[in-house]
Amino acid sequence: MKRFYYTGILTILISISFAAFLFIVLSANAQNLPFNKSKLAGLKKFRVTDVHDGDTVSIRMSGFASIRVRTERVRLIGIDTPELKQEPWGRKAKKHLKEIISVSDWVVSVEMDVEERDKYGRLLAYLWDKNGVLINERMIEDGYAVLYTIPPNVKHSARFVDAQKKAQQRKIGIWGKRGLKKSPSEWRKEHPR
C-alpha cells in the first residue's frame, strides 16, 4: 500500500515539475512566437512607395476620409543597414528590402513603439508583411542588417538579438566570408554627412 502511495506522489510531483518546465520554456519563448495575425489585422496598412536604402522607406498615408494624402519617410526600428556607399552591402541591403516588401504587393502593416519620430522627422516603425513576417527582423536574420536598438523603442529587441545570432552562426550576408568590414555606425563616423 505504501508503495502505491509513494508512486502516486512521485507521479504528481513529476507532472507538476513538467508543467512548470513547460510554462517556463513557453514564457521565455513567447517573445519569439510568430506575430498573432489578429493583432496584425488591428494594424493600419499602407502602400510602400519607395525604398531609399535597407532601413528607410516611404509610405503613402491618407488623412480623414482619404481627403488628404501624404508621403512619409519611415525608419525601420531596431536595425541598421550598410550605407549605400558601403559597397556592395548598401545596395544589397536595399535590394533585399525591396524583395521582402514586394512579397506583400508593396503593402505593409505598420506598428509603432514609444517614440514615434527620430531626430530627422522620420516615422519610426516595425513593418509586417501580409503573412505576419516582421520585416525588420527578417533583414537581420537574412544577414543584411545589424541590431541597432535605441531605447525606449525596444518592443521586439529580444527577437532581433536572436535573429542576429542566427545570421552570425550561419555566416550569411554581412557576416559571411566577404562580409561587411565596418559596421554602418563606424562607417558613418568616418564619412560624416
PDB file of C-alpha atoms in Angstrom:
ATOM      1  CA  MET A   1       0.000   0.000   0.000  1.00  0.00           C
ATOM      2  CA  LYS A   2       2.847   2.420   0.878  1.00  0.00           C
ATOM      3  CA  ARG A   3       4.461   1.645  -2.465  1.00  0.00           C
ATOM      4  CA  PHE A   4       1.358   2.790  -4.385  1.00  0.00           C
ATOM      5  CA  TYR A   5       1.119   5.879  -2.191  1.00  0.00           C
ATOM      6  CA  TYR A   6       4.719   6.928  -2.920  1.00  0.00           C
ATOM      7  CA  THR A   7       4.319   6.099  -6.639  1.00  0.00           C
ATOM      8  CA  GLY A   8       1.219   8.337  -6.775  1.00  0.00           C
ATOM      9  CA  ILE A   9       3.018  11.199  -5.039  1.00  0.00           C
ATOM     10  CA  LEU A  10       6.014  10.756  -7.329  1.00  0.00           C
ATOM     11  CA  THR A  11       3.740  10.824 -10.400  1.00  0.00           C
ATOM     12  CA  ILE A  12       2.088  14.028  -9.181  1.00  0.00           C
ATOM     13  CA  LEU A  13       5.449  15.683  -8.475  1.00  0.00           C
ATOM     14  CA  ILE A  14       6.765  14.721 -11.918  1.00  0.00           C
ATOM     15  CA  SER A  15       3.596  16.068 -13.557  1.00  0.00           C
ATOM     16  CA  ILE A  16       3.828  19.346 -11.663  1.00  0.00           C
ATOM     17  CA  SER A  17       7.532  19.680 -12.499  1.00  0.00           C
ATOM     18  CA  PHE A  18       6.864  19.004 -16.185  1.00  0.00           C
ATOM     19  CA  ALA A  19       4.020  21.538 -16.246  1.00  0.00           C
ATOM     20  CA  ALA A  20       6.266  24.132 -14.553  1.00  0.00           C
ATOM     21  CA  PHE A  21       9.049  23.388 -17.056  1.00  0.00           C
ATOM     22  CA  LEU A  22       6.667  23.856 -19.992  1.00  0.00           C
ATOM     23  CA  PHE A  23       5.369  27.095 -18.535  1.00  0.00           C
ATOM     24  CA  ILE A  24       8.904  28.482 -18.122  1.00  0.00           C
ATOM     25  CA  VAL A  25      10.009  27.422 -21.614  1.00  0.00           C
ATOM     26  CA  LEU A  26       6.884  28.769 -23.298  1.00  0.00           C
ATOM     27  CA  SER A  27       7.083  32.049 -21.348  1.00  0.00           C
ATOM     28  CA  ALA A  28      10.734  32.510 -22.284  1.00  0.00           C
ATOM     29  CA  ASN A  29       9.975  31.873 -25.947  1.00  0.00           C
ATOM     30  CA  ALA A  30       6.776  33.924 -26.066  1.00  0.00           C
ATOM     31  CA  GLN A  31       8.769  36.875 -27.405  1.00  0.00           C
ATOM     32  CA  ASN A  32       9.892  34.716 -30.353  1.00  0.00           C
ATOM     33  CA  LEU A  33       6.496  33.330 -31.295  1.00  0.00           C
ATOM     34  CA  PRO A  34       5.084  34.399 -34.661  1.00  0.00           C
ATOM     35  CA  PHE A  35       3.045  37.573 -34.598  1.00  0.00           C
ATOM     36  CA  ASN A  36      -0.603  36.955 -33.785  1.00  0.00           C
ATOM     37  CA  LYS A  37      -2.494  37.509 -37.053  1.00  0.00           C
ATOM     38  CA  SER A  38      -5.451  39.032 -35.188  1.00  0.00           C
ATOM     39  CA  LYS A  39      -3.063  41.734 -33.900  1.00  0.00           C
ATOM     40  CA  LEU A  40      -1.855  42.216 -37.464  1.00  0.00           C
ATOM     41  CA  ALA A  41      -5.451  42.844 -38.517  1.00  0.00           C
ATOM     42  CA  GLY A  42      -5.590  45.670 -35.950  1.00  0.00           C
ATOM     43  CA  LEU A  43      -2.624  47.495 -37.503  1.00  0.00           C
ATOM     44  CA  LYS A  44      -3.037  50.051 -40.260  1.00  0.00           C
ATOM     45  CA  LYS A  45      -1.866  49.062 -43.719  1.00  0.00           C
ATOM     46  CA  PHE A  46      -0.023  51.384 -46.043  1.00  0.00           C
ATOM     47  CA  ARG A  47       1.458  51.224 -49.516  1.00  0.00           C
ATOM     48  CA  VAL A  48       5.227  51.492 -49.770  1.00  0.00           C
ATOM     49  CA  THR A  49       6.046  53.990 -52.497  1.00  0.00           C
ATOM     50  CA  ASP A  50       9.837  53.912 -52.325  1.00  0.00           C
ATOM     51  CA  VAL A  51      12.731  52.070 -50.720  1.00  0.00           C
ATOM     52  CA  HIS A  52      15.510  54.559 -50.011  1.00  0.00           C
ATOM     53  CA  ASP A  53      18.014  52.134 -48.509  1.00  0.00           C
ATOM     54  CA  GLY A  54      17.993  48.977 -46.388  1.00  0.00           C
ATOM     55  CA  ASP A  55      16.301  50.578 -43.384  1.00  0.00           C
ATOM     56  CA  THR A  56      14.261  53.503 -44.742  1.00  0.00           C
ATOM     57  CA  VAL A  57      11.144  53.503 -46.923  1.00  0.00           C
ATOM     58  CA  SER A  58       8.382  55.923 -47.883  1.00  0.00           C
ATOM     59  CA  ILE A  59       4.734  55.067 -47.374  1.00  0.00           C
ATOM     60  CA  ARG A  60       1.570  56.717 -48.659  1.00  0.00           C
ATOM     61  CA  MET A  61      -0.685  57.853 -45.834  1.00  0.00           C
ATOM     62  CA  SER A  62      -4.282  59.041 -46.138  1.00  0.00           C
ATOM     63  CA  GLY A  63      -5.975  61.593 -43.955  1.00  0.00           C
ATOM     64  CA  PHE A  64      -9.568  61.544 -42.721  1.00  0.00           C
ATOM     65  CA  ALA A  65     -11.909  60.072 -45.345  1.00  0.00           C
ATOM     66  CA  SER A  66      -8.944  59.919 -47.755  1.00  0.00           C
ATOM     67  CA  ILE A  67      -9.199  63.667 -48.410  1.00  0.00           C
ATOM     68  CA  ARG A  68      -5.530  64.377 -47.759  1.00  0.00           C
ATOM     69  CA  VAL A  69      -2.826  62.029 -48.988  1.00  0.00           C
ATOM     70  CA  ARG A  70       0.798  62.486 -47.993  1.00  0.00           C
ATOM     71  CA  THR A  71       4.011  60.510 -48.149  1.00  0.00           C
ATOM     72  CA  GLU A  72       6.028  59.826 -45.001  1.00  0.00           C
ATOM     73  CA  ARG A  73       9.558  58.528 -44.638  1.00  0.00           C
ATOM     74  CA  VAL A  74       9.732  55.571 -42.272  1.00  0.00           C
ATOM     75  CA  ARG A  75      12.865  54.360 -40.499  1.00  0.00           C
ATOM     76  CA  LEU A  76      12.694  50.685 -39.508  1.00  0.00           C
ATOM     77  CA  ILE A  77      13.147  50.347 -35.743  1.00  0.00           C
ATOM     78  CA  GLY A  78      15.863  48.153 -34.286  1.00  0.00           C
ATOM     79  CA  ILE A  79      18.028  47.689 -37.360  1.00  0.00           C
ATOM     80  CA  ASP A  80      20.888  49.435 -39.096  1.00  0.00           C
ATOM     81  CA  THR A  81      21.923  48.564 -42.630  1.00  0.00           C
ATOM     82  CA  PRO A  82      25.061  49.470 -44.557  1.00  0.00           C
ATOM     83  CA  GLU A  83      25.021  52.899 -46.149  1.00  0.00           C
ATOM     84  CA  LEU A  84      24.509  52.910 -49.925  1.00  0.00           C
ATOM     85  CA  LYS A  85      28.149  53.947 -50.420  1.00  0.00           C
ATOM     86  CA  GLN A  86      29.319  50.939 -48.386  1.00  0.00           C
ATOM     87  CA  GLU A  87      29.792  48.812 -51.482  1.00  0.00           C
ATOM     88  CA  PRO A  88      28.433  46.288 -52.181  1.00  0.00           C
ATOM     89  CA  TRP A  89      26.404  45.783 -48.996  1.00  0.00           C
ATOM     90  CA  GLY A  90      24.446  49.047 -49.076  1.00  0.00           C
ATOM     91  CA  ARG A  91      22.984  48.212 -52.490  1.00  0.00           C
ATOM     92  CA  LYS A  92      22.412  44.582 -51.492  1.00  0.00           C
ATOM     93  CA  ALA A  93      20.509  45.579 -48.336  1.00  0.00           C
ATOM     94  CA  LYS A  94      18.281  47.958 -50.311  1.00  0.00           C
ATOM     95  CA  LYS A  95      17.593  45.291 -52.942  1.00  0.00           C
ATOM     96  CA  HIS A  96      16.781  42.701 -50.271  1.00  0.00           C
ATOM     97  CA  LEU A  97      14.321  45.040 -48.536  1.00  0.00           C
ATOM     98  CA  LYS A  98      12.608  45.643 -51.890  1.00  0.00           C
ATOM     99  CA  GLU A  99      12.311  41.880 -52.419  1.00  0.00           C
ATOM    100  CA  ILE A 100      10.776  41.332 -48.977  1.00  0.00           C
ATOM    101  CA  ILE A 101       8.265  44.172 -49.438  1.00  0.00           C
ATOM    102  CA  SER A 102       7.323  43.026 -52.946  1.00  0.00           C
ATOM    103  CA  VAL A 103       6.107  39.708 -51.465  1.00  0.00           C
ATOM    104  CA  SER A 104       3.357  41.773 -49.817  1.00  0.00           C
ATOM    105  CA  ASP A 105       2.488  43.563 -53.069  1.00  0.00           C
ATOM    106  CA  TRP A 106       4.097  46.699 -51.596  1.00  0.00           C
ATOM    107  CA  VAL A 107       1.515  46.898 -48.777  1.00  0.00           C
ATOM    108  CA  VAL A 108       2.742  46.638 -45.189  1.00  0.00           C
ATOM    109  CA  SER A 109       1.202  46.826 -41.734  1.00  0.00           C
ATOM    110  CA  VAL A 110       2.810  49.478 -39.554  1.00  0.00           C
ATOM    111  CA  GLU A 111       3.409  49.077 -35.825  1.00  0.00           C
ATOM    112  CA  MET A 112       4.701  51.964 -33.740  1.00  0.00           C
ATOM    113  CA  ASP A 113       6.613  51.880 -30.452  1.00  0.00           C
ATOM    114  CA  VAL A 114       7.115  54.510 -27.732  1.00  0.00           C
ATOM    115  CA  GLU A 115       8.907  57.265 -29.696  1.00  0.00           C
ATOM    116  CA  GLU A 116       7.188  57.965 -32.995  1.00  0.00           C
ATOM    117  CA  ARG A 117       9.845  60.037 -34.793  1.00  0.00           C
ATOM    118  CA  ASP A 118      13.613  60.275 -34.987  1.00  0.00           C
ATOM    119  CA  LYS A 119      15.711  63.467 -34.992  1.00  0.00           C
ATOM    120  CA  TYR A 120      15.305  63.718 -38.783  1.00  0.00           C
ATOM    121  CA  GLY A 121      11.495  63.711 -38.553  1.00  0.00           C
ATOM    122  CA  ARG A 122      11.089  60.192 -39.950  1.00  0.00           C
ATOM    123  CA  LEU A 123       8.413  57.917 -38.520  1.00  0.00           C
ATOM    124  CA  LEU A 124       9.873  55.031 -36.524  1.00  0.00           C
ATOM    125  CA  ALA A 125       8.092  51.738 -37.115  1.00  0.00           C
ATOM    126  CA  TYR A 126       8.068  47.982 -37.320  1.00  0.00           C
ATOM    127  CA  LEU A 127       6.823  46.764 -40.693  1.00  0.00           C
ATOM    128  CA  TRP A 128       4.921  43.497 -41.135  1.00  0.00           C
ATOM    129  CA  ASP A 129       4.241  41.748 -44.432  1.00  0.00           C
ATOM    130  CA  LYS A 130       0.881  40.211 -45.337  1.00  0.00           C
ATOM    131  CA  ASN A 131       1.977  36.822 -43.949  1.00  0.00           C
ATOM    132  CA  GLY A 132       2.783  38.212 -40.489  1.00  0.00           C
ATOM    133  CA  VAL A 133       6.563  38.340 -41.006  1.00  0.00           C
ATOM    134  CA  LEU A 134       8.310  41.142 -39.146  1.00  0.00           C
ATOM    135  CA  ILE A 135      10.334  42.744 -41.931  1.00  0.00           C
ATOM    136  CA  ASN A 136      12.804  44.447 -39.552  1.00  0.00           C
ATOM    137  CA  GLU A 137      13.653  41.057 -38.027  1.00  0.00           C
ATOM    138  CA  ARG A 138      13.890  39.390 -41.419  1.00  0.00           C
ATOM    139  CA  MET A 139      16.503  41.908 -42.588  1.00  0.00           C
ATOM    140  CA  ILE A 140      18.692  40.961 -39.608  1.00  0.00           C
ATOM    141  CA  GLU A 141      18.082  37.224 -39.883  1.00  0.00           C
ATOM    142  CA  ASP A 142      18.929  37.212 -43.586  1.00  0.00           C
ATOM    143  CA  GLY A 143      22.250  38.950 -42.907  1.00  0.00           C
ATOM    144  CA  TYR A 144      21.525  42.382 -44.391  1.00  0.00           C
ATOM    145  CA  ALA A 145      21.201  44.417 -41.177  1.00  0.00           C
ATOM    146  CA  VAL A 146      22.727  44.679 -37.728  1.00  0.00           C
ATOM    147  CA  LEU A 147      20.908  45.065 -34.454  1.00  0.00           C
ATOM    148  CA  TYR A 148      20.512  48.762 -33.631  1.00  0.00           C
ATOM    149  CA  THR A 149      18.328  49.258 -30.579  1.00  0.00           C
ATOM    150  CA  ILE A 150      17.674  52.738 -29.222  1.00  0.00           C
ATOM    151  CA  PRO A 151      15.532  52.845 -26.058  1.00  0.00           C
ATOM    152  CA  PRO A 152      12.688  53.346 -25.458  1.00  0.00           C
ATOM    153  CA  ASN A 153      11.811  51.621 -28.758  1.00  0.00           C
ATOM    154  CA  VAL A 154      12.673  48.083 -27.663  1.00  0.00           C
ATOM    155  CA  LYS A 155       9.404  46.167 -28.090  1.00  0.00           C
ATOM    156  CA  HIS A 156      10.896  43.450 -30.319  1.00  0.00           C
ATOM    157  CA  SER A 157      14.569  43.716 -29.323  1.00  0.00           C
ATOM    158  CA  ALA A 158      14.767  40.144 -27.950  1.00  0.00           C
ATOM    159  CA  ARG A 159      13.616  38.847 -31.344  1.00  0.00           C
ATOM    160  CA  PHE A 160      16.253  40.961 -33.064  1.00  0.00           C
ATOM    161  CA  VAL A 161      19.033  39.659 -30.797  1.00  0.00           C
ATOM    162  CA  ASP A 162      18.049  36.076 -31.692  1.00  0.00           C
ATOM    163  CA  ALA A 163      17.871  36.941 -35.395  1.00  0.00           C
ATOM    164  CA  GLN A 164      21.393  38.380 -35.361  1.00  0.00           C
ATOM    165  CA  LYS A 165      22.757  35.318 -33.543  1.00  0.00           C
ATOM    166  CA  LYS A 166      21.219  33.089 -36.245  1.00  0.00           C
ATOM    167  CA  ALA A 167      22.735  35.142 -39.064  1.00  0.00           C
ATOM    168  CA  GLN A 168      26.156  35.151 -37.395  1.00  0.00           C
ATOM    169  CA  GLN A 169      26.052  31.389 -36.762  1.00  0.00           C
ATOM    170  CA  ARG A 170      25.055  30.731 -40.373  1.00  0.00           C
ATOM    171  CA  LYS A 171      27.729  33.191 -41.571  1.00  0.00           C
ATOM    172  CA  ILE A 172      25.397  34.730 -44.137  1.00  0.00           C
ATOM    173  CA  GLY A 173      25.251  38.156 -45.723  1.00  0.00           C
ATOM    174  CA  ILE A 174      27.296  40.760 -43.902  1.00  0.00           C
ATOM    175  CA  TRP A 175      28.523  38.041 -41.503  1.00  0.00           C
ATOM    176  CA  GLY A 176      29.958  35.900 -44.297  1.00  0.00           C
ATOM    177  CA  LYS A 177      33.497  35.480 -45.554  1.00  0.00           C
ATOM    178  CA  ARG A 178      33.245  38.544 -47.800  1.00  0.00           C
ATOM    179  CA  GLY A 179      31.033  40.380 -45.350  1.00  0.00           C
ATOM    180  CA  LEU A 180      30.952  43.893 -44.053  1.00  0.00           C
ATOM    181  CA  LYS A 181      34.320  45.293 -42.998  1.00  0.00           C
ATOM    182  CA  LYS A 182      32.916  48.107 -40.800  1.00  0.00           C
ATOM    183  CA  SER A 183      29.569  48.444 -39.082  1.00  0.00           C
ATOM    184  CA  PRO A 184      27.268  51.112 -40.532  1.00  0.00           C
ATOM    185  CA  SER A 185      27.779  53.314 -37.446  1.00  0.00           C
ATOM    186  CA  GLU A 186      31.593  53.045 -37.713  1.00  0.00           C
ATOM    187  CA  TRP A 187      31.410  53.876 -41.420  1.00  0.00           C
ATOM    188  CA  ARG A 188      29.218  56.944 -40.757  1.00  0.00           C
ATOM    189  CA  LYS A 189      31.720  58.244 -38.178  1.00  0.00           C
ATOM    190  CA  GLU A 190      34.471  58.076 -40.786  1.00  0.00           C
ATOM    191  CA  HIS A 191      32.245  59.571 -43.505  1.00  0.00           C
ATOM    192  CA  PRO A 192      30.131  62.313 -41.885  1.00  0.00           C
ATOM    193  CA  ARG A 193      27.433  63.958 -43.993  1.00  0.00           C
TER     194      ARG A 193
END
